[in-house]
Short mmCIF file of C-alpha atoms and ligand atoms in Angstrom, two decimals:
data_model
loop_
_atom_site.label_atom_id
_atom_site.label_comp_id
_atom_site.label_asym_id
_atom_site.label_seq_id
_atom_site.Cartn_x
_atom_site.Cartn_y
_atom_site.Cartn_z
CA MET R 1 65.08 102.72 63.04
CA THR R 2 62.51 103.61 65.68
CA GLU R 3 64.58 103.61 68.88
CA SER R 4 65.54 107.27 68.41
CA SER R 5 66.01 107.90 72.13
CA ALA R 6 69.09 105.66 72.10
CA THR R 7 70.82 108.01 69.66
CA THR R 8 70.22 111.30 71.43
CA THR R 9 72.86 111.00 74.19
CA THR R 10 75.37 113.87 74.00
CA ALA R 11 78.26 115.16 76.11
CA VAL R 12 76.56 118.55 76.58
CA ALA R 13 75.53 119.23 80.18
CA PRO R 14 71.75 119.35 80.59
CA ALA R 15 70.34 122.87 80.90
CA ALA R 16 69.25 122.14 84.48
CA GLU R 17 72.81 121.29 85.51
CA PRO R 18 74.21 124.25 87.50
CA MET R 19 77.08 126.13 85.87
CA VAL R 20 79.20 125.48 88.97
CA ARG R 21 78.83 122.70 91.52
CA VAL R 22 81.23 122.69 94.47
CA SER R 23 81.09 120.03 97.15
CA GLY R 24 83.08 119.43 100.30
CA LEU R 25 85.97 121.66 99.26
CA HIS R 26 89.07 121.81 101.46
CA ARG R 27 92.26 123.78 100.80
CA SER R 28 95.11 124.36 103.23
CA TYR R 29 98.36 126.24 102.78
CA GLY R 30 101.50 125.01 104.53
CA THR R 31 101.78 122.06 106.90
CA GLY R 32 101.92 121.24 110.61
CA ALA R 33 101.49 124.02 113.16
CA ALA R 34 101.91 126.67 110.44
CA ALA R 35 99.08 125.31 108.28
CA VAL R 36 96.33 127.73 107.29
CA HIS R 37 93.00 126.04 106.56
CA ALA R 38 91.68 128.48 103.98
CA LEU R 39 88.61 126.39 103.04
CA ARG R 40 87.09 123.87 105.43
CA GLY R 41 84.36 122.01 103.59
CA VAL R 42 82.60 124.41 101.23
CA SER R 43 79.59 123.32 99.12
CA PHE R 44 77.31 125.35 96.86
CA THR R 45 75.95 125.57 93.34
CA VAL R 46 75.77 128.46 90.90
CA PRO R 47 72.70 128.23 88.64
CA ARG R 48 73.16 129.12 84.97
CA GLY R 49 72.68 132.77 84.08
CA GLU R 50 72.94 134.06 87.66
CA LEU R 51 75.28 136.60 89.21
CA ILE R 52 76.45 135.27 92.55
CA ALA R 53 78.32 137.54 94.95
CA LEU R 54 80.84 136.10 97.35
CA LYS R 55 81.44 138.18 100.45
CA GLY R 56 83.54 137.72 103.56
CA ARG R 57 86.22 139.46 105.58
CA SER R 58 89.79 139.67 104.42
CA GLY R 59 91.35 136.22 104.74
CA SER R 60 88.01 134.38 104.74
CA GLY R 61 88.97 132.36 101.65
CA LYS R 62 87.30 134.19 98.74
CA THR R 63 90.33 134.29 96.43
CA THR R 64 91.23 130.72 97.34
CA LEU R 65 87.73 129.60 96.34
CA LEU R 66 87.71 131.57 93.07
CA ASN R 67 91.14 130.20 92.12
CA LEU R 68 89.87 126.65 92.65
CA VAL R 69 86.65 127.15 90.67
CA GLY R 70 88.67 128.79 87.88
CA GLY R 71 91.10 125.88 87.65
CA LEU R 72 94.06 128.03 88.71
CA ASP R 73 94.64 125.86 91.79
CA THR R 74 93.63 122.36 92.91
CA PRO R 75 91.86 121.46 96.18
CA ASP R 76 93.14 119.10 98.88
CA SER R 77 89.79 117.34 98.73
CA GLY R 78 86.30 117.90 97.42
CA GLN R 79 84.81 118.20 93.97
CA ILE R 80 84.37 121.09 91.51
CA THR R 81 82.25 120.80 88.39
CA VAL R 82 82.17 123.65 85.85
CA ASP R 83 79.64 123.45 83.00
CA GLY R 84 79.26 119.73 83.60
CA THR R 85 83.00 118.96 83.68
CA ASP R 86 84.62 117.61 86.85
CA LEU R 87 87.88 119.59 87.06
CA ALA R 88 89.66 116.61 88.65
CA THR R 89 89.30 114.74 85.34
CA LEU R 90 91.24 117.43 83.46
CA GLY R 91 95.02 117.37 83.11
CA GLU R 92 97.16 120.52 82.80
CA ASN R 93 96.22 120.95 79.14
CA GLY R 94 92.55 120.38 79.87
CA LEU R 95 92.60 123.00 82.63
CA LEU R 96 94.44 125.40 80.34
CA ALA R 97 91.79 124.93 77.65
CA LEU R 98 89.01 125.39 80.22
CA ARG R 99 90.54 128.66 81.45
CA ARG R 100 91.14 129.90 77.92
CA ASP R 101 87.84 128.90 76.31
CA ARG R 102 85.17 128.58 79.02
CA ILE R 103 86.08 131.06 81.77
CA GLY R 104 86.63 134.82 81.72
CA PHE R 105 88.72 136.23 84.58
CA ILE R 106 88.48 139.77 85.97
CA PHE R 107 90.89 140.94 88.67
CA GLN R 108 91.07 143.88 91.06
CA SER R 109 94.27 145.10 89.39
CA PHE R 110 92.80 144.88 85.84
CA GLY R 111 95.71 142.83 84.45
CA LEU R 112 95.91 144.73 81.18
CA LEU R 113 99.07 144.74 79.08
CA PRO R 114 100.37 148.35 79.25
CA ILE R 115 101.95 148.45 75.78
CA LEU R 116 98.77 147.30 74.02
CA THR R 117 95.81 149.52 73.15
CA ALA R 118 92.37 148.86 74.64
CA ALA R 119 91.36 147.07 71.42
CA GLU R 120 94.53 144.96 71.38
CA ASN R 121 94.04 143.98 75.02
CA VAL R 122 90.48 142.83 74.30
CA GLY R 123 91.78 140.88 71.30
CA VAL R 124 94.42 138.91 73.23
CA PRO R 125 92.18 135.90 74.08
CA LEU R 126 91.07 135.76 70.43
CA ARG R 127 94.69 135.72 69.25
CA LEU R 128 95.43 132.91 71.70
CA ARG R 129 92.59 130.97 70.12
CA ARG R 130 93.95 131.88 66.65
CA ALA R 131 90.65 133.43 65.65
CA ASP R 132 90.39 134.75 62.11
CA PRO R 133 91.69 138.40 62.16
CA ARG R 134 88.51 139.83 60.67
CA GLU R 135 86.31 137.94 63.10
CA ARG R 136 88.62 139.18 65.86
CA GLU R 137 88.35 142.83 64.85
CA GLU R 138 84.58 142.64 64.59
CA ARG R 139 84.25 140.99 67.98
CA VAL R 140 86.64 143.50 69.63
CA ALA R 141 84.67 146.44 68.22
CA LEU R 142 81.38 144.92 69.39
CA LEU R 143 82.76 144.28 72.90
CA LEU R 144 84.26 147.76 73.26
CA ALA R 145 80.88 149.20 72.26
CA LEU R 146 79.15 146.88 74.76
CA VAL R 147 81.25 148.26 77.63
CA GLY R 148 80.86 151.86 76.43
CA LEU R 149 84.42 152.32 75.16
CA GLY R 150 83.86 152.44 71.43
CA ASP R 151 85.64 155.79 71.27
CA HIS R 152 88.66 154.66 73.31
CA ALA R 153 89.84 151.68 71.24
CA ALA R 154 93.26 153.18 70.45
CA GLN R 155 94.13 154.29 73.99
CA ARG R 156 96.61 152.39 76.12
CA PRO R 157 95.81 151.47 79.77
CA GLY R 158 97.98 154.37 81.01
CA GLU R 159 95.66 156.74 79.15
CA LEU R 160 92.45 155.31 80.67
CA SER R 161 90.75 155.89 84.03
CA GLY R 162 90.44 153.04 86.55
CA GLY R 163 86.81 152.44 85.63
CA GLN R 164 87.66 152.44 81.92
CA LYS R 165 90.49 149.97 82.53
CA GLN R 166 88.11 147.61 84.29
CA ARG R 167 85.65 147.96 81.40
CA VAL R 168 88.42 146.90 79.02
CA ALA R 169 89.13 143.94 81.30
CA ILE R 170 85.43 142.97 81.28
CA ALA R 171 85.37 143.15 77.47
CA ARG R 172 88.50 141.01 77.33
CA ALA R 173 86.98 138.47 79.73
CA LEU R 174 83.97 138.14 77.40
CA ALA R 175 86.05 137.82 74.21
CA ASN R 176 85.83 134.04 73.86
CA ARG R 177 82.16 133.90 74.87
CA PRO R 178 82.90 132.18 78.19
CA ALA R 179 80.27 130.22 80.07
CA LEU R 180 81.50 131.60 83.39
CA LEU R 181 82.93 134.93 84.54
CA ILE R 182 85.07 134.88 87.67
CA ALA R 183 85.77 138.29 89.18
CA ASP R 184 87.93 138.81 92.28
CA GLU R 185 87.09 142.20 93.83
CA PRO R 186 86.66 143.85 90.42
CA THR R 187 85.82 147.18 92.06
CA GLY R 188 88.48 147.03 94.77
CA GLN R 189 90.66 149.75 93.22
CA LEU R 190 87.78 152.00 92.19
CA ASP R 191 85.97 154.78 94.04
CA ALA R 192 82.41 154.00 95.16
CA GLU R 193 80.67 155.61 92.21
CA THR R 194 82.93 154.05 89.57
CA GLY R 195 82.76 150.71 91.37
CA LEU R 196 78.98 150.77 91.25
CA ALA R 197 79.04 151.58 87.52
CA VAL R 198 81.40 148.66 86.87
CA MET R 199 79.21 146.32 88.92
CA GLU R 200 76.12 147.51 87.05
CA LEU R 201 77.94 146.77 83.80
CA LEU R 202 78.72 143.26 85.04
CA ARG R 203 75.06 142.86 86.01
CA ALA R 204 74.01 143.99 82.51
CA VAL R 205 76.42 141.71 80.62
CA VAL R 206 75.35 138.69 82.66
CA ARG R 207 71.85 139.36 81.30
CA SER R 208 72.74 140.37 77.75
CA GLU R 209 75.45 137.76 77.11
CA GLY R 210 73.73 134.93 78.96
CA VAL R 211 76.87 134.34 81.00
CA THR R 212 77.08 133.20 84.64
CA ALA R 213 79.20 135.16 87.12
CA LEU R 214 80.84 134.54 90.47
CA VAL R 215 82.06 137.82 91.95
CA ALA R 216 83.98 138.33 95.19
CA THR R 217 83.44 141.72 96.75
CA HIS R 218 83.90 143.51 100.07
CA ASP R 219 81.46 146.17 99.02
CA ALA R 220 78.03 145.97 100.66
CA GLN R 221 76.59 148.42 98.14
CA LEU R 222 77.27 145.97 95.31
CA LEU R 223 75.67 142.93 96.94
CA GLY R 224 72.16 144.15 96.10
CA LEU R 225 72.91 143.66 92.40
CA ALA R 226 73.52 139.93 92.87
CA ASP R 227 70.93 137.21 92.44
CA ARG R 228 72.33 135.54 95.54
CA VAL R 229 75.01 136.28 98.13
CA LEU R 230 77.30 133.64 99.57
CA GLU R 231 79.23 134.52 102.69
CA LEU R 232 82.51 132.95 103.71
CA ALA R 233 83.80 133.15 107.27
CA ASP R 234 87.00 131.36 108.26
CA GLY R 235 86.75 128.94 105.37
CA HIS R 236 83.08 128.05 105.93
CA LEU R 237 80.04 129.17 104.00
CA VAL R 238 77.83 130.78 106.62
CA GLU R 239 74.68 131.87 104.87
CA HIS R 240 72.72 131.82 101.65
CA GLU R 241 70.68 134.96 101.60
CA ARG R 242 68.36 136.10 98.88
CA ALA R 243 69.09 139.62 97.65
CA PRO R 244 66.11 141.98 97.99
CA LEU R 245 64.07 142.30 94.81
CA PRO R 246 64.60 145.58 92.95
N1 ATP I 1 99.66 131.25 98.86
C1 ATP I 1 99.33 131.25 100.14
N2 ATP I 1 100.15 130.75 101.07
C2 ATP I 1 99.82 130.70 102.37
N3 ATP I 1 98.65 131.15 102.87
C3 ATP I 1 97.78 131.68 101.99
C4 ATP I 1 98.06 131.76 100.58
N4 ATP I 1 97.00 132.33 99.97
C5 ATP I 1 96.10 132.58 100.94
N5 ATP I 1 96.56 132.19 102.15
C6 ATP I 1 95.83 132.29 103.43
O1 ATP I 1 94.57 131.66 103.26
C7 ATP I 1 93.54 132.41 103.89
C8 ATP I 1 92.50 132.81 102.85
O2 ATP I 1 93.08 133.73 101.94
P1 ATP I 1 92.31 134.34 100.70
O3 ATP I 1 93.30 135.08 99.90
O4 ATP I 1 91.55 133.26 100.03
O5 ATP I 1 91.29 135.34 101.42
P2 ATP I 1 90.35 136.46 100.82
O6 ATP I 1 88.99 136.23 101.39
O7 ATP I 1 90.48 136.49 99.35
O8 ATP I 1 90.95 137.80 101.45
P3 ATP I 1 90.96 139.30 100.84
O9 ATP I 1 89.58 139.84 101.06
O10 ATP I 1 91.98 140.00 101.70
O11 ATP I 1 91.36 139.22 99.42
C9 ATP I 1 94.23 133.59 104.56
O12 ATP I 1 94.46 133.25 105.90
C10 ATP I 1 95.54 133.72 103.81
O13 ATP I 1 96.52 134.26 104.62
MG1 MG I 2 91.09 137.94 98.00
#
Protein backbone atom coordinates (compact mmCIF):
# COMPACT_ATOMS: atom_id res chain seq x y z
CA MET A 1 0.00 0.00 0.00
CA THR A 2 1.71 3.16 -1.18
CA GLU A 3 -1.05 5.77 -0.84
CA SER A 4 -0.11 6.48 2.78
CA SER A 5 -1.42 10.05 2.69
CA ALA A 6 -4.98 8.72 2.45
CA THR A 7 -4.63 7.02 5.84
CA THR A 8 -3.24 9.93 7.84
CA THR A 9 -6.47 11.92 8.33
CA THR A 10 -7.27 12.36 12.04
CA ALA A 11 -9.80 14.28 14.11
CA VAL A 12 -7.05 16.19 15.93
CA ALA A 13 -7.03 19.92 15.14
CA PRO A 14 -3.93 20.96 13.20
CA ALA A 15 -1.31 22.73 15.30
CA ALA A 16 -1.85 25.95 13.33
CA GLU A 17 -5.55 26.01 14.22
CA PRO A 18 -6.07 28.66 16.94
CA MET A 19 -7.14 27.36 20.35
CA VAL A 20 -10.19 29.63 20.20
CA ARG A 21 -11.91 31.05 17.13
CA VAL A 22 -14.88 33.37 17.70
CA SER A 23 -16.78 34.91 14.82
CA GLY A 24 -19.73 37.26 14.64
CA LEU A 25 -20.85 36.62 18.21
CA HIS A 26 -24.08 38.19 19.43
CA ARG A 27 -25.69 37.76 22.86
CA SER A 28 -28.61 39.73 24.25
CA TYR A 29 -30.37 39.45 27.58
CA GLY A 30 -34.11 40.11 27.80
CA THR A 31 -36.39 41.19 24.97
CA GLY A 32 -38.05 44.29 23.52
CA ALA A 33 -37.29 47.69 25.01
CA ALA A 34 -35.62 46.07 28.04
CA ALA A 35 -33.14 44.06 25.94
CA VAL A 36 -29.45 44.46 26.74
CA HIS A 37 -27.16 43.74 23.79
CA ALA A 38 -24.16 42.45 25.72
CA LEU A 39 -22.19 41.35 22.62
CA ARG A 40 -22.79 42.90 19.20
CA GLY A 41 -20.72 40.99 16.68
CA VAL A 42 -17.44 39.97 18.29
CA SER A 43 -14.71 38.13 16.31
CA PHE A 44 -11.18 37.15 17.33
CA THR A 45 -8.82 34.21 17.60
CA VAL A 46 -6.63 33.03 20.45
CA PRO A 47 -3.42 31.38 19.18
CA ARG A 48 -2.24 28.24 20.99
CA GLY A 49 0.04 28.80 23.96
CA GLU A 50 -0.75 32.51 24.35
CA LEU A 51 -2.11 34.45 27.31
CA ILE A 52 -4.74 36.86 26.05
CA ALA A 53 -6.09 39.56 28.34
CA LEU A 54 -9.60 40.85 27.92
CA LYS A 55 -10.19 44.34 29.24
CA GLY A 56 -13.15 46.69 29.24
CA ARG A 57 -15.28 48.73 31.60
CA SER A 58 -17.82 47.14 33.88
CA GLY A 59 -20.74 45.96 31.76
CA SER A 60 -18.74 45.85 28.51
CA GLY A 61 -19.44 42.14 28.05
CA LYS A 62 -16.31 40.38 29.36
CA THR A 63 -18.08 37.80 31.53
CA THR A 64 -20.68 37.22 28.84
CA LEU A 65 -17.91 36.47 26.33
CA LEU A 66 -15.98 34.17 28.69
CA ASN A 67 -19.16 32.24 29.54
CA LEU A 68 -19.82 31.68 25.84
CA VAL A 69 -16.26 30.56 25.04
CA GLY A 70 -16.36 28.24 28.07
CA GLY A 71 -19.60 26.60 26.97
CA LEU A 72 -21.48 27.86 30.04
CA ASP A 73 -23.90 29.82 27.85
CA THR A 74 -24.94 29.77 24.18
CA PRO A 75 -24.89 32.74 21.78
CA ASP A 76 -27.87 34.18 19.88
CA SER A 77 -25.77 33.97 16.73
CA GLY A 78 -22.18 33.53 15.69
CA GLN A 79 -19.69 30.71 15.95
CA ILE A 80 -17.27 29.55 18.66
CA THR A 81 -14.62 26.93 18.05
CA VAL A 82 -12.49 25.61 20.93
CA ASP A 83 -9.54 23.35 20.11
CA GLY A 84 -11.04 22.63 16.70
CA THR A 85 -14.55 21.81 17.98
CA ASP A 86 -17.52 23.99 16.98
CA LEU A 87 -19.45 24.34 20.25
CA ALA A 88 -22.76 24.45 18.35
CA THR A 89 -22.22 20.81 17.37
CA LEU A 90 -22.07 19.71 21.02
CA GLY A 91 -25.17 18.74 23.01
CA GLU A 92 -25.48 19.23 26.78
CA ASN A 93 -23.34 16.17 27.49
CA GLY A 94 -20.73 17.24 24.95
CA LEU A 95 -20.52 20.71 26.52
CA LEU A 96 -20.28 19.15 29.97
CA ALA A 97 -17.39 16.95 28.82
CA LEU A 98 -15.68 19.93 27.18
CA ARG A 99 -15.93 21.98 30.39
CA ARG A 100 -14.76 19.07 32.52
CA ASP A 101 -11.91 17.78 30.36
CA ARG A 102 -10.67 20.59 28.10
CA ILE A 103 -11.23 23.86 30.00
CA GLY A 104 -10.03 25.06 33.40
CA PHE A 105 -12.08 27.85 34.99
CA ILE A 106 -10.78 30.43 37.47
CA PHE A 107 -13.15 32.94 39.07
CA GLN A 108 -12.78 36.15 41.05
CA SER A 109 -14.40 34.51 44.09
CA PHE A 110 -12.13 31.42 43.95
CA GLY A 111 -15.03 28.93 44.08
CA LEU A 112 -13.31 26.56 46.50
CA LEU A 113 -15.30 24.12 48.61
CA PRO A 114 -14.87 25.34 52.22
CA ILE A 115 -15.04 21.92 53.91
CA LEU A 116 -12.31 20.42 51.72
CA THR A 117 -8.57 20.90 52.23
CA ALA A 118 -6.44 22.59 49.56
CA ALA A 119 -5.35 19.17 48.29
CA GLU A 120 -8.93 17.86 48.20
CA ASN A 121 -10.10 20.94 46.30
CA VAL A 122 -7.39 20.45 43.68
CA GLY A 123 -8.37 16.79 43.43
CA VAL A 124 -12.07 17.43 42.73
CA PRO A 125 -11.78 17.50 38.89
CA LEU A 126 -9.74 14.28 39.03
CA ARG A 127 -12.42 12.58 41.14
CA LEU A 128 -15.06 13.72 38.64
CA ARG A 129 -13.01 12.04 35.92
CA ARG A 130 -12.65 8.95 38.17
CA ALA A 131 -8.88 9.12 37.97
CA ASP A 132 -6.95 6.38 39.74
CA PRO A 133 -6.46 7.51 43.40
CA ARG A 134 -2.69 7.17 43.29
CA GLU A 135 -2.44 9.09 40.04
CA ARG A 136 -4.72 11.69 41.63
CA GLU A 137 -2.58 12.11 44.73
CA GLU A 138 0.59 12.43 42.68
CA ARG A 139 -0.93 15.01 40.38
CA VAL A 140 -2.37 17.03 43.31
CA ALA A 141 1.02 17.10 45.04
CA LEU A 142 2.74 18.18 41.83
CA LEU A 143 0.18 20.95 41.21
CA LEU A 144 0.33 22.27 44.77
CA ALA A 145 4.12 22.42 44.45
CA LEU A 146 3.76 24.18 41.07
CA VAL A 147 1.68 26.97 42.64
CA GLY A 148 3.97 27.20 45.69
CA LEU A 149 1.59 25.62 48.19
CA GLY A 150 3.31 22.32 48.85
CA ASP A 151 3.32 23.07 52.58
CA HIS A 152 -0.36 24.05 52.73
CA ALA A 153 -2.00 20.90 51.36
CA ALA A 154 -3.96 20.14 54.53
CA GLN A 155 -5.34 23.65 55.09
CA ARG A 156 -8.94 24.51 54.33
CA PRO A 157 -9.83 27.68 52.33
CA GLY A 158 -10.79 29.50 55.56
CA GLU A 159 -7.20 29.02 56.74
CA LEU A 160 -5.61 30.43 53.56
CA SER A 161 -5.01 34.01 52.39
CA GLY A 162 -6.80 35.36 49.31
CA GLY A 163 -3.72 34.90 47.15
CA GLN A 164 -3.24 31.35 48.43
CA LYS A 165 -6.90 30.56 47.72
CA GLN A 166 -6.50 31.73 44.14
CA ARG A 167 -3.35 29.60 43.81
CA VAL A 168 -5.38 26.58 44.91
CA ALA A 169 -8.00 27.50 42.31
CA ILE A 170 -5.31 27.75 39.61
CA ALA A 171 -3.96 24.32 40.59
CA ARG A 172 -7.49 22.92 40.47
CA ALA A 173 -8.09 24.47 37.04
CA LEU A 174 -4.96 22.70 35.74
CA ALA A 175 -5.83 19.31 37.28
CA ASN A 176 -7.19 17.69 34.12
CA ARG A 177 -4.48 19.17 31.88
CA PRO A 178 -6.92 21.48 30.09
CA ALA A 179 -6.17 22.95 26.69
CA LEU A 180 -7.66 26.30 27.71
CA LEU A 181 -7.77 28.31 30.93
CA ILE A 182 -10.59 30.82 31.29
CA ALA A 183 -10.18 33.30 34.13
CA ASP A 184 -12.75 35.98 34.97
CA GLU A 185 -11.06 38.75 36.98
CA PRO A 186 -8.89 36.27 38.89
CA THR A 187 -7.24 39.11 40.83
CA GLY A 188 -10.41 41.11 41.47
CA GLN A 189 -10.56 40.29 45.19
CA LEU A 190 -6.82 40.62 45.80
CA ASP A 191 -4.67 43.60 46.74
CA ALA A 192 -2.39 44.95 44.00
CA GLU A 193 0.73 43.09 45.10
CA THR A 194 -1.01 39.74 45.58
CA GLY A 195 -2.91 40.23 42.32
CA LEU A 196 0.34 40.77 40.45
CA ALA A 197 1.83 37.62 42.00
CA VAL A 198 -1.23 35.58 40.95
CA MET A 199 -1.06 37.00 37.42
CA GLU A 200 2.65 36.21 37.24
CA LEU A 201 1.84 32.66 38.30
CA LEU A 202 -0.75 32.41 35.52
CA ARG A 203 1.84 33.77 33.08
CA ALA A 204 4.34 31.13 34.26
CA VAL A 205 1.92 28.18 34.06
CA VAL A 206 0.84 29.16 30.55
CA ARG A 207 4.51 28.73 29.61
CA SER A 208 5.35 25.67 31.70
CA GLU A 209 2.12 23.70 31.10
CA GLY A 210 1.74 24.68 27.45
CA VAL A 211 -1.81 25.83 28.13
CA THR A 212 -3.65 28.74 26.46
CA ALA A 213 -5.36 31.37 28.61
CA LEU A 214 -8.09 33.96 28.19
CA VAL A 215 -8.15 36.30 31.19
CA ALA A 216 -10.58 39.14 31.87
CA THR A 217 -9.14 41.87 34.03
CA HIS A 218 -9.80 45.48 35.00
CA ASP A 219 -6.24 45.86 36.17
CA ALA A 220 -3.97 47.87 33.86
CA GLN A 221 -0.89 46.66 35.72
CA LEU A 222 -1.63 43.07 34.68
CA LEU A 223 -2.13 43.76 30.97
CA GLY A 224 1.62 43.99 30.36
CA LEU A 225 1.95 40.29 31.19
CA ALA A 226 -0.34 39.30 28.32
CA ASP A 227 0.79 38.35 24.82
CA ARG A 228 -2.11 40.39 23.46
CA VAL A 229 -4.87 42.58 24.87
CA LEU A 230 -8.41 42.59 23.55
CA GLU A 231 -10.65 45.47 24.56
CA LEU A 232 -14.41 45.30 24.73
CA ALA A 233 -16.55 48.43 24.76
CA ASP A 234 -20.34 48.19 24.71
CA GLY A 235 -20.26 44.70 23.24
CA HIS A 236 -17.75 45.50 20.47
CA LEU A 237 -14.09 44.63 20.27
CA VAL A 238 -12.36 47.98 19.86
CA GLU A 239 -8.68 47.27 19.53
CA HIS A 240 -6.02 44.62 19.21
CA GLU A 241 -2.92 46.02 20.76
CA ARG A 242 0.40 44.30 21.12
CA ALA A 243 1.72 44.31 24.69
CA PRO A 244 5.15 45.95 25.02
CA LEU A 245 8.02 43.48 24.95
CA PRO A 246 9.61 42.84 28.35
N1 LIG B 1 -28.02 37.41 33.29
C1 LIG B 1 -28.15 38.65 32.82
N2 LIG B 1 -29.36 39.19 32.62
C2 LIG B 1 -29.52 40.42 32.12
N3 LIG B 1 -28.50 41.23 31.77
C3 LIG B 1 -27.25 40.75 31.95
C4 LIG B 1 -27.01 39.45 32.49
N4 LIG B 1 -25.67 39.25 32.55
C5 LIG B 1 -25.12 40.38 32.07
N5 LIG B 1 -26.05 41.29 31.72
C6 LIG B 1 -25.81 42.62 31.13
O1 LIG B 1 -24.96 42.44 30.00
C7 LIG B 1 -23.98 43.46 29.94
C8 LIG B 1 -22.60 42.82 29.97
O2 LIG B 1 -22.39 42.21 31.24
P1 LIG B 1 -21.08 41.41 31.63
O3 LIG B 1 -21.33 40.78 32.92
O4 LIG B 1 -20.70 40.54 30.49
O5 LIG B 1 -20.02 42.60 31.76
P2 LIG B 1 -18.54 42.60 32.33
O6 LIG B 1 -17.68 43.26 31.31
O7 LIG B 1 -18.16 41.24 32.76
O8 LIG B 1 -18.66 43.56 33.60
P3 LIG B 1 -17.82 43.53 34.98
O9 LIG B 1 -16.49 44.15 34.67
O10 LIG B 1 -18.64 44.41 35.90
O11 LIG B 1 -17.74 42.13 35.46
C9 LIG B 1 -24.25 44.38 31.12
O12 LIG B 1 -25.03 45.46 30.65
C10 LIG B 1 -25.06 43.53 32.07
O13 LIG B 1 -25.91 44.30 32.84
MG1 LIG C 1 -17.62 40.41 34.58
